[in-house]
Coordinates of C-alpha atoms and ligand atoms in Angstrom, one line a residue:
X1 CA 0.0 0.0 0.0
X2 CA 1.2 3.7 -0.9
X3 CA 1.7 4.7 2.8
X4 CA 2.9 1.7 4.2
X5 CA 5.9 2.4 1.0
X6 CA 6.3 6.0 3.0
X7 CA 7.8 4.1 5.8
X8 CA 10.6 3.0 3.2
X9 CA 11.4 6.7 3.4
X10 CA 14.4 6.6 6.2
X11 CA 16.3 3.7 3.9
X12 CA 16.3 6.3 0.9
X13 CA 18.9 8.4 3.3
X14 CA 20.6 6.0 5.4
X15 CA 23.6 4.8 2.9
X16 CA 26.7 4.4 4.3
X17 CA 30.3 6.4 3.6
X18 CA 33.8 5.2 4.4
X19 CA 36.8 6.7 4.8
X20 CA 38.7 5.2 2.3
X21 CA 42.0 7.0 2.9
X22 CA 42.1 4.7 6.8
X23 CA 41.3 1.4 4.7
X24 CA 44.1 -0.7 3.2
X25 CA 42.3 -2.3 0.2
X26 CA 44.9 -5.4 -0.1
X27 CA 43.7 -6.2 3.3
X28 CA 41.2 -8.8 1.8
X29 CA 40.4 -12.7 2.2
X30 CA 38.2 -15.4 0.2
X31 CA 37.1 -18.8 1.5
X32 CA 39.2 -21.1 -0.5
X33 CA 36.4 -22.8 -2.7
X34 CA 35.8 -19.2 -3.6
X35 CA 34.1 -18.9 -7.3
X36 CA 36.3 -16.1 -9.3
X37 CA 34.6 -15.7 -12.9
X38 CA 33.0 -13.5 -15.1
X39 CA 29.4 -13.0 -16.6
X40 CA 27.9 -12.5 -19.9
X41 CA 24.6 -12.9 -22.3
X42 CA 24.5 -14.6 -25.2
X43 CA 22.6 -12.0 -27.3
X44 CA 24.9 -9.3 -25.9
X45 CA 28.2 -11.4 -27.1
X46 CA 26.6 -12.9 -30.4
X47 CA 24.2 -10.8 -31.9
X48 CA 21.3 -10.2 -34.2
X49 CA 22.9 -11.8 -36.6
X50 CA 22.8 -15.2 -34.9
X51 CA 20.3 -14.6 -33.0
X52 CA 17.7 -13.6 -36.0
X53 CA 14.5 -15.0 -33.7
X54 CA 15.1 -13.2 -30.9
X55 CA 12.7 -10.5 -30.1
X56 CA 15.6 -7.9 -29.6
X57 CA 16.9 -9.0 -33.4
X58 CA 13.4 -6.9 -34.0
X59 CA 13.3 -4.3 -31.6
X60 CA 17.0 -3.2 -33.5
X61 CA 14.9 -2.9 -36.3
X62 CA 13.5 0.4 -35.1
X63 CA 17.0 2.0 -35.4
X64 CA 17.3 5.0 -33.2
X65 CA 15.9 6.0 -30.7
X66 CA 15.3 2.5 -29.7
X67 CA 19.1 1.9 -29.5
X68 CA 21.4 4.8 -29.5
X69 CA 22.3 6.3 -32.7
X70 CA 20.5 3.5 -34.3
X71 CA 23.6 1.1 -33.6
X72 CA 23.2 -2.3 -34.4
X73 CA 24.8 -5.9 -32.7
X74 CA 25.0 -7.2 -35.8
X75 CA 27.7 -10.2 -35.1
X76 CA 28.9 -8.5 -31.6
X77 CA 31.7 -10.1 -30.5
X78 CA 31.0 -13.7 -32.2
X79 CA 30.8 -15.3 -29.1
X80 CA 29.5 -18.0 -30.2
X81 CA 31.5 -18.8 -32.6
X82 CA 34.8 -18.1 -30.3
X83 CA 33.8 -19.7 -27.3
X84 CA 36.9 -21.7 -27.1
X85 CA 39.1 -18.5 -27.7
X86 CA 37.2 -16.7 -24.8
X87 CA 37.3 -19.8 -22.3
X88 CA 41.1 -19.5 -23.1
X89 CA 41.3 -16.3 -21.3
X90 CA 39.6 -17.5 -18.3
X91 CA 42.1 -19.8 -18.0
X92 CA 44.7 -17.1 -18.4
X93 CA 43.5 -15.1 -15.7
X94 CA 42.9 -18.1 -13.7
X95 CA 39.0 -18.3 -13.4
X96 CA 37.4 -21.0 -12.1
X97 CA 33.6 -20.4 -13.4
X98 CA 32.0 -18.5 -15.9
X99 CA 27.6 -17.6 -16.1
X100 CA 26.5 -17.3 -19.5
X101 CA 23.3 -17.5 -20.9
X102 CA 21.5 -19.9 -23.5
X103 CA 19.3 -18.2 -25.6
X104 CA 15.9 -19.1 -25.9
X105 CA 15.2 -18.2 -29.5
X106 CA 18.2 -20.2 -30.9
X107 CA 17.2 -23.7 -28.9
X108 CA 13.4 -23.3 -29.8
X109 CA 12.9 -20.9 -32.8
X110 CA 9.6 -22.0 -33.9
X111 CA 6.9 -22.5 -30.9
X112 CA 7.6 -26.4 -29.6
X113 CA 10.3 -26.7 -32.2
X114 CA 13.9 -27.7 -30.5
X115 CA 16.7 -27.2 -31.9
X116 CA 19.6 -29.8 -31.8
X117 CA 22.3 -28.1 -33.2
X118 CA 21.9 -24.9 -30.9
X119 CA 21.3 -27.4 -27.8
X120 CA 24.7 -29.3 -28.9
X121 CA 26.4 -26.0 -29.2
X122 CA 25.6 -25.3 -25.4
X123 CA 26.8 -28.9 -24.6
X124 CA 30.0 -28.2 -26.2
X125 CA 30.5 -24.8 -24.1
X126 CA 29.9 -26.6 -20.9
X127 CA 32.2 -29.7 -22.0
X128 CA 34.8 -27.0 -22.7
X129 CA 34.3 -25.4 -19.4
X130 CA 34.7 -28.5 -17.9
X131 CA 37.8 -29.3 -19.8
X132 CA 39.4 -26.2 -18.0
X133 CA 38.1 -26.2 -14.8
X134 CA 36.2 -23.7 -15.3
X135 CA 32.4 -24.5 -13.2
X136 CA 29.6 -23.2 -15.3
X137 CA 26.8 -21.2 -14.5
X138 CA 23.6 -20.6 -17.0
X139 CA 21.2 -18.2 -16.6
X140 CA 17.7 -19.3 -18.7
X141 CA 16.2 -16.3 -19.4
X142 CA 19.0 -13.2 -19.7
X143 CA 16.4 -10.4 -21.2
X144 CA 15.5 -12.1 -24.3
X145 CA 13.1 -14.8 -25.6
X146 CA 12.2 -15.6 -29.6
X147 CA 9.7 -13.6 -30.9
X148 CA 6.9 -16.1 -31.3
X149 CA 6.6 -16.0 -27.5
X150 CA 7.2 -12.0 -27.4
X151 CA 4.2 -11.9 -30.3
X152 CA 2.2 -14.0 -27.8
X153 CA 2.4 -11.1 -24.7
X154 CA 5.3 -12.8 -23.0
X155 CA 5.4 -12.4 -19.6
X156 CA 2.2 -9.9 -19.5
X157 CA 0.1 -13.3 -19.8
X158 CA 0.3 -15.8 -16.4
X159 CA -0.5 -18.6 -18.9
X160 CA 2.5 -18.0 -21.1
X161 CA 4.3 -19.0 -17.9
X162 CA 4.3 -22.7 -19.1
X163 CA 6.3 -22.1 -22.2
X164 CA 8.7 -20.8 -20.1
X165 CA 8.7 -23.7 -18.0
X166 CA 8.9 -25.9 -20.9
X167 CA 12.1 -24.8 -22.7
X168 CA 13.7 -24.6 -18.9
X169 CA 13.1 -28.5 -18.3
X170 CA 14.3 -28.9 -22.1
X171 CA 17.4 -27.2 -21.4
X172 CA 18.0 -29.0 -17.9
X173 CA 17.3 -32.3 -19.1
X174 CA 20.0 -32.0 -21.7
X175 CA 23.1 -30.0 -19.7
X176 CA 22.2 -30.6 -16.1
X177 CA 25.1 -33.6 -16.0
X178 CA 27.0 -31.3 -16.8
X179 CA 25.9 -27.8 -14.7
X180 CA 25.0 -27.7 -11.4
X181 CA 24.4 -23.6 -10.9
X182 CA 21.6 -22.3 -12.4
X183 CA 19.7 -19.0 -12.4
X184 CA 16.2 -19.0 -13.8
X185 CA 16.1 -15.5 -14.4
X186 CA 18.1 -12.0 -14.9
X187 CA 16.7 -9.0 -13.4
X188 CA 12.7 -8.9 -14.2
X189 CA 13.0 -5.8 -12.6
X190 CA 15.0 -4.2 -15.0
X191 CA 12.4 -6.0 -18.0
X192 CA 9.5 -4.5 -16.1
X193 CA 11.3 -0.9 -15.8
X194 CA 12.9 -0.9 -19.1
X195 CA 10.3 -2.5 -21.4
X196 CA 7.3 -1.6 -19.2
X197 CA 7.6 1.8 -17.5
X198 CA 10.3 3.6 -19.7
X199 CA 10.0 2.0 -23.3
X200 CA 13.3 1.5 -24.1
X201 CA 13.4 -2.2 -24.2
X202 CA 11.0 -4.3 -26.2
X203 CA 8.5 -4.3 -26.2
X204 CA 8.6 -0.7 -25.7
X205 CA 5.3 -0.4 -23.6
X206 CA 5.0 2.6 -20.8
X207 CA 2.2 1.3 -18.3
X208 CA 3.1 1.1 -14.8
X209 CA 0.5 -1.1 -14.0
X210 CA 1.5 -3.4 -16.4
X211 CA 4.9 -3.3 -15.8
X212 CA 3.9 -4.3 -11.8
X213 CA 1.8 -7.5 -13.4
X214 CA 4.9 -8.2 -15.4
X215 CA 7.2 -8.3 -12.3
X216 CA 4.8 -10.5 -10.7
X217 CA 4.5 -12.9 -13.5
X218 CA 8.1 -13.1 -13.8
X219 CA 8.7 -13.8 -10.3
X220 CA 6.2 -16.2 -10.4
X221 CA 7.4 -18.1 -13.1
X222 CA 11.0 -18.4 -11.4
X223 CA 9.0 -20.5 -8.4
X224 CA 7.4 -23.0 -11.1
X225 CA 10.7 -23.1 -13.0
X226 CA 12.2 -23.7 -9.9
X227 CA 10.0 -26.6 -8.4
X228 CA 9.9 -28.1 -11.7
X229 CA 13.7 -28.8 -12.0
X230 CA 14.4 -29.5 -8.8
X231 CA 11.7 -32.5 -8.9
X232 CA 13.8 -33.5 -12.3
X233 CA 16.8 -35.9 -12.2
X234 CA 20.0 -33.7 -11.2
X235 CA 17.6 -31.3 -9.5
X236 CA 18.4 -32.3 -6.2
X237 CA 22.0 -32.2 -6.7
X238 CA 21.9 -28.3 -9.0
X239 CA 21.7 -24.8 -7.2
X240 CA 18.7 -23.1 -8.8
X241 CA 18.5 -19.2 -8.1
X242 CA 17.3 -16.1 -9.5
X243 CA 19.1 -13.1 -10.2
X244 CA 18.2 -9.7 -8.7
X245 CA 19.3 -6.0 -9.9
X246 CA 20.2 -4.3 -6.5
X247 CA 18.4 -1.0 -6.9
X248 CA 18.2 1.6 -4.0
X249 CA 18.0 5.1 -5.7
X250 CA 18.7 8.0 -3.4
X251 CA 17.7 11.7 -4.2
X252 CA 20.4 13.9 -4.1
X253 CA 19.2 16.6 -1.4
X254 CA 17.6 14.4 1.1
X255 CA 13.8 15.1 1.7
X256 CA 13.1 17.3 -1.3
X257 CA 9.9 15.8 -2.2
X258 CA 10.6 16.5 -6.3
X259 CA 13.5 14.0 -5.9
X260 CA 12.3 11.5 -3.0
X261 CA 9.2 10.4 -4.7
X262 CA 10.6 9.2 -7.8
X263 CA 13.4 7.6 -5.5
X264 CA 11.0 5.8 -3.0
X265 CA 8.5 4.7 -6.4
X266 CA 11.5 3.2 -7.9
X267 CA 13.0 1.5 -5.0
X268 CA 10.3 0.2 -3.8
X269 CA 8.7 -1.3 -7.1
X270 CA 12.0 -2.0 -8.7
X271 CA 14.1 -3.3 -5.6
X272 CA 12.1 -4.0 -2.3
X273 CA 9.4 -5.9 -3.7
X274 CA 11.1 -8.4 -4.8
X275 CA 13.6 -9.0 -1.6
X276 CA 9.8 -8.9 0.2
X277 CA 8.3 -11.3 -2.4
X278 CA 11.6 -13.3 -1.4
X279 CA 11.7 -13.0 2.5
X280 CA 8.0 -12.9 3.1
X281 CA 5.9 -15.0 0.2
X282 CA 4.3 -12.3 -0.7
X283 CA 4.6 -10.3 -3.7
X284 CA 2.9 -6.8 -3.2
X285 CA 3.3 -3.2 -5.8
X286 CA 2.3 0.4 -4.8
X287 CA -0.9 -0.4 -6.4
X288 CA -2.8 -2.5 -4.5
X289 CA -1.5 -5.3 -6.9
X290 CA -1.0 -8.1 -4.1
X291 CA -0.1 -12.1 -4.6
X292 CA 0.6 -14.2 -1.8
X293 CA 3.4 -17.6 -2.9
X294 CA 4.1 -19.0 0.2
X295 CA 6.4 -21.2 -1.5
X296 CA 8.8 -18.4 -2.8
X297 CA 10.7 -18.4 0.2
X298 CA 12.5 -21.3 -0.6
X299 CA 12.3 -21.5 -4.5
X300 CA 16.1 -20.6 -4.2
X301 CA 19.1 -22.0 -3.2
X302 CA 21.0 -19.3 -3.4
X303 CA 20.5 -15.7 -4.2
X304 CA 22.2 -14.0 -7.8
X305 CA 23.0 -10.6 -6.4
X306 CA 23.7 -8.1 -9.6
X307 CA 25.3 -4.9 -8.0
X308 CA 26.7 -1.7 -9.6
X309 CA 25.8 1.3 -7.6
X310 CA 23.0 3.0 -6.4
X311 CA 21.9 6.0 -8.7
X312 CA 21.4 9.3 -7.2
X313 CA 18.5 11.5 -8.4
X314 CA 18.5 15.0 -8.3
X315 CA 17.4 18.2 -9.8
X316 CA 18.4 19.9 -12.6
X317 CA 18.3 23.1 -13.4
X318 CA 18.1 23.2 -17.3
X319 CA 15.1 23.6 -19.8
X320 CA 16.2 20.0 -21.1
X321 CA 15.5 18.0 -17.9
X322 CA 15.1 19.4 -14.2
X323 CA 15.5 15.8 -12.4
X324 CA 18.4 13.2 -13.6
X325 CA 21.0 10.6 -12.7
X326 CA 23.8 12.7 -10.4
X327 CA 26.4 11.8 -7.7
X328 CA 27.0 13.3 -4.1
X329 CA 30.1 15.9 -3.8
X330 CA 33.2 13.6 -3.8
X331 CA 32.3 10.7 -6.0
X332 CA 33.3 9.7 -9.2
X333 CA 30.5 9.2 -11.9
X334 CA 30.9 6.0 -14.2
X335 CA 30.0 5.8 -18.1
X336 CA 26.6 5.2 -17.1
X337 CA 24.2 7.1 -15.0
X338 CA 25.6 6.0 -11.5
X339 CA 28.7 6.9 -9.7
X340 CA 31.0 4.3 -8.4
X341 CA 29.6 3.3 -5.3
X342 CA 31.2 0.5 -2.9
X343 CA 30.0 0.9 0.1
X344 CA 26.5 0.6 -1.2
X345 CA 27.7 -3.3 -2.5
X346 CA 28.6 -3.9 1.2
X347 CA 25.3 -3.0 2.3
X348 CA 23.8 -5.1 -0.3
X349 CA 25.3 -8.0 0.5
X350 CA 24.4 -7.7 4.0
X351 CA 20.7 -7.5 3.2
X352 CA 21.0 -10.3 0.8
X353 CA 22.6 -12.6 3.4
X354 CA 19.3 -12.1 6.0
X355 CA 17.1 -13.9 2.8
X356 CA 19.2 -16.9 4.4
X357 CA 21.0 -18.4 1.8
X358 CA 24.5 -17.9 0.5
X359 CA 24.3 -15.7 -2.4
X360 CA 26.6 -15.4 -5.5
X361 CA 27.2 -11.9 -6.5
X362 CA 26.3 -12.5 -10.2
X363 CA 27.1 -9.3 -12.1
X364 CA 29.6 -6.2 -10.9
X365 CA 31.6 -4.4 -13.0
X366 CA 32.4 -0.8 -14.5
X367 CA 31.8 0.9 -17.7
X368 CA 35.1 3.0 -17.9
X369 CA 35.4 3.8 -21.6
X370 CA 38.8 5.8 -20.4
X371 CA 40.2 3.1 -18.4
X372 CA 40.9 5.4 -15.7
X373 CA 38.2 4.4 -13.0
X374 CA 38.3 0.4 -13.3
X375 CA 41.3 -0.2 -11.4
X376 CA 39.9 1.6 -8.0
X377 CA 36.8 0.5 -8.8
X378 CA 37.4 -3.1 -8.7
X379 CA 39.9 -2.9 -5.7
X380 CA 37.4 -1.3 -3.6
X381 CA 34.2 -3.4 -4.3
X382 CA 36.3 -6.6 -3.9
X383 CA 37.2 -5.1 -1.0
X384 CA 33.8 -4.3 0.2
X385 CA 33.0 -7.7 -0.6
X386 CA 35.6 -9.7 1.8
X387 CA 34.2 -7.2 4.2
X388 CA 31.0 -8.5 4.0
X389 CA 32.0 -12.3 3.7
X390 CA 34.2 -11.3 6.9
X391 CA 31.0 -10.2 8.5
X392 CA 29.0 -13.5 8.0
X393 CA 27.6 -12.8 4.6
X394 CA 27.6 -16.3 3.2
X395 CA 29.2 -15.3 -0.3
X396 CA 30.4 -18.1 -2.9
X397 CA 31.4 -16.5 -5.7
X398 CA 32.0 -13.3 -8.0
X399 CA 31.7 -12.7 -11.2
X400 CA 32.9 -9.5 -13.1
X401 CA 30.1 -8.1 -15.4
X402 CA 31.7 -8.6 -18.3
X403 CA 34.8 -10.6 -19.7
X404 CA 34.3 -8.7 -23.4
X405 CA 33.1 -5.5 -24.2
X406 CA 29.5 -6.4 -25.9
X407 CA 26.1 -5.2 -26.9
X408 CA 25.0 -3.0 -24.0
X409 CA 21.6 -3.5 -25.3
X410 CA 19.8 0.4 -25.5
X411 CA 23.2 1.9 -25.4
X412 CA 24.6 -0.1 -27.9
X413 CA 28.5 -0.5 -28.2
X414 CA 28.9 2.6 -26.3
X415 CA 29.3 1.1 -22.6
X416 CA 32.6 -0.5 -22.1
X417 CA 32.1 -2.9 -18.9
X418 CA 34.5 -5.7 -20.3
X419 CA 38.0 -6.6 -18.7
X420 CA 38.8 -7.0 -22.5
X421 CA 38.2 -4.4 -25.2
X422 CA 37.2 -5.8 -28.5
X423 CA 37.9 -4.5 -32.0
X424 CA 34.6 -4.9 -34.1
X425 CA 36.3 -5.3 -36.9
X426 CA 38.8 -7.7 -36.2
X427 CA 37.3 -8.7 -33.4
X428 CA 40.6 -8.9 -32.0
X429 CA 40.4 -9.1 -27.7
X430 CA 42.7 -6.8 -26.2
X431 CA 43.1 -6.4 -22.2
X432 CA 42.9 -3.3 -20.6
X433 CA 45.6 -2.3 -17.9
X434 CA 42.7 -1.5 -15.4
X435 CA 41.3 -5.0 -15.6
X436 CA 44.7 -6.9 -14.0
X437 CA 43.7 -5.6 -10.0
X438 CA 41.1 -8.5 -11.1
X439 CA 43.3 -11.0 -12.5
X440 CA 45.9 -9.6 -9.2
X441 CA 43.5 -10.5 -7.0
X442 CA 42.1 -14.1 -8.1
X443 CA 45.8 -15.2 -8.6
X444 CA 46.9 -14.1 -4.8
X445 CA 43.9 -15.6 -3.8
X446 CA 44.7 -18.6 -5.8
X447 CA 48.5 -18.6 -4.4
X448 CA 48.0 -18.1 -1.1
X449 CA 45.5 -21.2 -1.2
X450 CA 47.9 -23.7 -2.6
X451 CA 50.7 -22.4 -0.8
X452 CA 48.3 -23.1 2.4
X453 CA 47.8 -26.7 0.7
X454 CA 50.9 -27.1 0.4
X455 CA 52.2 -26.3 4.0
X456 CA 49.4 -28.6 5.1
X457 CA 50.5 -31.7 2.9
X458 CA 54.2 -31.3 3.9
Ligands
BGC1 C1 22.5 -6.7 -17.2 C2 23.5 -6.8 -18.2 C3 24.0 -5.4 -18.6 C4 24.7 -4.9 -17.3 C5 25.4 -3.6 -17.5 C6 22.8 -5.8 -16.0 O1 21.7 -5.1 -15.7 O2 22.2 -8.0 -16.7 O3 22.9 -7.4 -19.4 O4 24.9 -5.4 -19.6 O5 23.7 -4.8 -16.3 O6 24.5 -2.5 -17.6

């Protein structure tokens, strides 16, 4: 209910600060079966061009303003094609997992048509994983679907739910011998607010109601997905979560009601009704749209916790916009509308560790076009996060949002999150200097733990 989301309020000014300059960032631990990978989609790596049935291969069709500049993905990166390249790098940097995404559209194009060779393709990814060491994770549904269920009403319709289901058992009958971490879902939040409240990913609709029915339908569909494969062979023995956009937006000046409303409407429809829907079984939107799924508090085993930052809203004073994306005096602003924010990732995982279960932190990263913010960026977050694990926060992994520049969907090429840059015309990957406190980090962690083995066995 609207008032009861007043009392949410007091959490939009309550974020914490450190004092950085008193903290010794390569102060930092790990448990030892720690998870060090990276994260990626399949449409953002491999594009429209392989992709062709995939409702996004049509929304690009719209040119701009639907994707900046009226870029296209075209072949992106070819990640498909150059898996085994790209699982050579994680190697390199000494990796031990990787969550990527089957598509939906490529394994069943045609409504109840399943494709082998896309299916086998999938196989072969995992197999190579395997090969390397390297523990897979898939996430089912990463933002896109194939446009016969998009031309059906997707997730507006509660009975479209079971051809979600369907393709998920598909999938996990044919690589679950081979993956045991799976995420049903990424960010339906960010599909309800993108596609349903702002228009700017398909299908383009602007309808808060909607978009709250959305939310519900996907979260709902994650508990059927989820008690579906866990009843199927290898269900007992996978980890079956869903991933969660950690959204808290705070308005620049405090109480100003211009800049608090939007803040506590976002938050709470974007961020704490789903930790509610998780905690409590109930899933409940600013407008009086209320569900109660008992069984959602344990349709997880562990929780997929995708943090950036948390954006800062404040006013402007120009005749082209008079509220926007800001940052507090003292921060440093990233490529996209959020500053860099670790602290906020602290307190993140701390709330996600009271939903009692462990929780991988699924995407983090920067977009740092310059290189000149990644570097700080990633020794203070993984910071942040051995602080939280130190705390209790039952943490098992972390994977770096992304391992390759790729197609960041609205804003097409020009957000540049990867460790790697990519040439689009060669497609040549190159590391960036900022990305080795990463690879600095997993191989200390990785020394110190077979030095310890080591000292043990003698
Ligand atoms: C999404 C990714 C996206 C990343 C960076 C996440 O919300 O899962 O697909 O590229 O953020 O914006």
């Amino acid at each position: 209910m609207f008032w009861r989301s007043i009392l949410l309020l007091p959490t939009l000014v309550s974020a914490s600060n450190w004092n950085w300059e008193q903290i010794d960032l390569e102060r930092v631990d790990f448990p030892e079966t720690f998870l060090w990978g990276t994260a990626s989609s399949e449409y953002q790596i491999s594009g429209a061009e392989k992709l062709p049935n995939c409702q996004w291969a049509e929304w690009e069709k719209k040119g701009d303003p639907a994707i900046k500049g009226g870029q296209t993905s075209g072949s992106a990166i070819e990640g498909w094609d150059r898996y085994k390249e790209d699982i050579a790098l994680l190697k390199e940097m000494g990796l031990n997992s990787y969550r990527f995404s089957v598509d939906w559209s490529a394994i069943e194009p045609e409504e109840g048509y399943f494709d082998k060779e896309a299916i086998e393709h999938y196989l072969d990814v995992c197999k190579e994983l395997k090969k390397n060491n390297i523990e897979p994770m898939i996430t089912l549904h990463h933002f896109t679907h194939p446009i016969w269920f998009e031309e059906k009403g997707a997730f507006e319709k509660r009975e479209n739910i079971d051809y979600f289901v369907r393709f998920a058992k598909f999938v996990f009958t044919e690589l679950s011998n081979d993956v045991s971490l799976w995420c049903t879902m990424n960010e339906p939040t960010v599909i309800a607010l993108m596609g349903y409240i702002l228009g700017e990913f398909p299908p383009g609709k602007r309808g808060i109601f909607l978009a709250a029915e959305v939310l519900n339908n996907m979260l709902f569909a994650h508990v059927a997905v989820y008690k579906e494969l866990k009843q199927m062979k290898n269900g007992d023995a996978s980890q079956i979560g869903i991933v969660h956009s950690y959204l808290k937006f705070e308005p620049y000046s405090g109480w100003n009601p211009i800049e608090a409303m939007p803040c506590l409407f976002f938050t709470k429809n974007l961020h704490q009704t789903v930790m509610d829907f998780f905690k409590t079984g109930e899933f409940s939107s600013m407008f009086f749209q209320r569900e109660s799924v008992p069984e959602a508090k344990e349709s997880f085993d562990f929780f997929g916790l995708n943090y950036y930052s948390r954006p800062v809203i404040g006013m402007k004073f120009s005749l082209k916009e008079f509220l926007g994306p800001t940052c507090f005096p003292g921060e440093v602003m990233t490529d996209m509308p959020y500053p860099s924010y670790a602290e906020g990732f602290y307190d993140a995982l701390i709330d996600c560790g009271t939903l009692g279960k462990p929780v991988y932190v699924t995407e983090n990263g920067i977009a740092d076009e310059k290189d000149d913010r990644r570097e700080l960026f990633i020794k203070k977050y993984l910071y942040a996060l051995s602080r939280a694990i130190s705390d209790g926060v039952d943490v098992r992994g972390y994977f770096y949002w992304s391992l390759i520049d790729n197609f960041e969907w609205a804003e097409g090429w020009s957000m540049k999150f990867g460790l790697y840059e990519c040439d689009l015309e060669s497609k040549e990957r190159v590391l960036r200097d900022g990305s080795k406190a990463y690879i600095e980090a997993v191989n200390r962690h990785n020394q110190s733990h077979e030095l310890l083995e080591g000292l043990i066995s003698c």
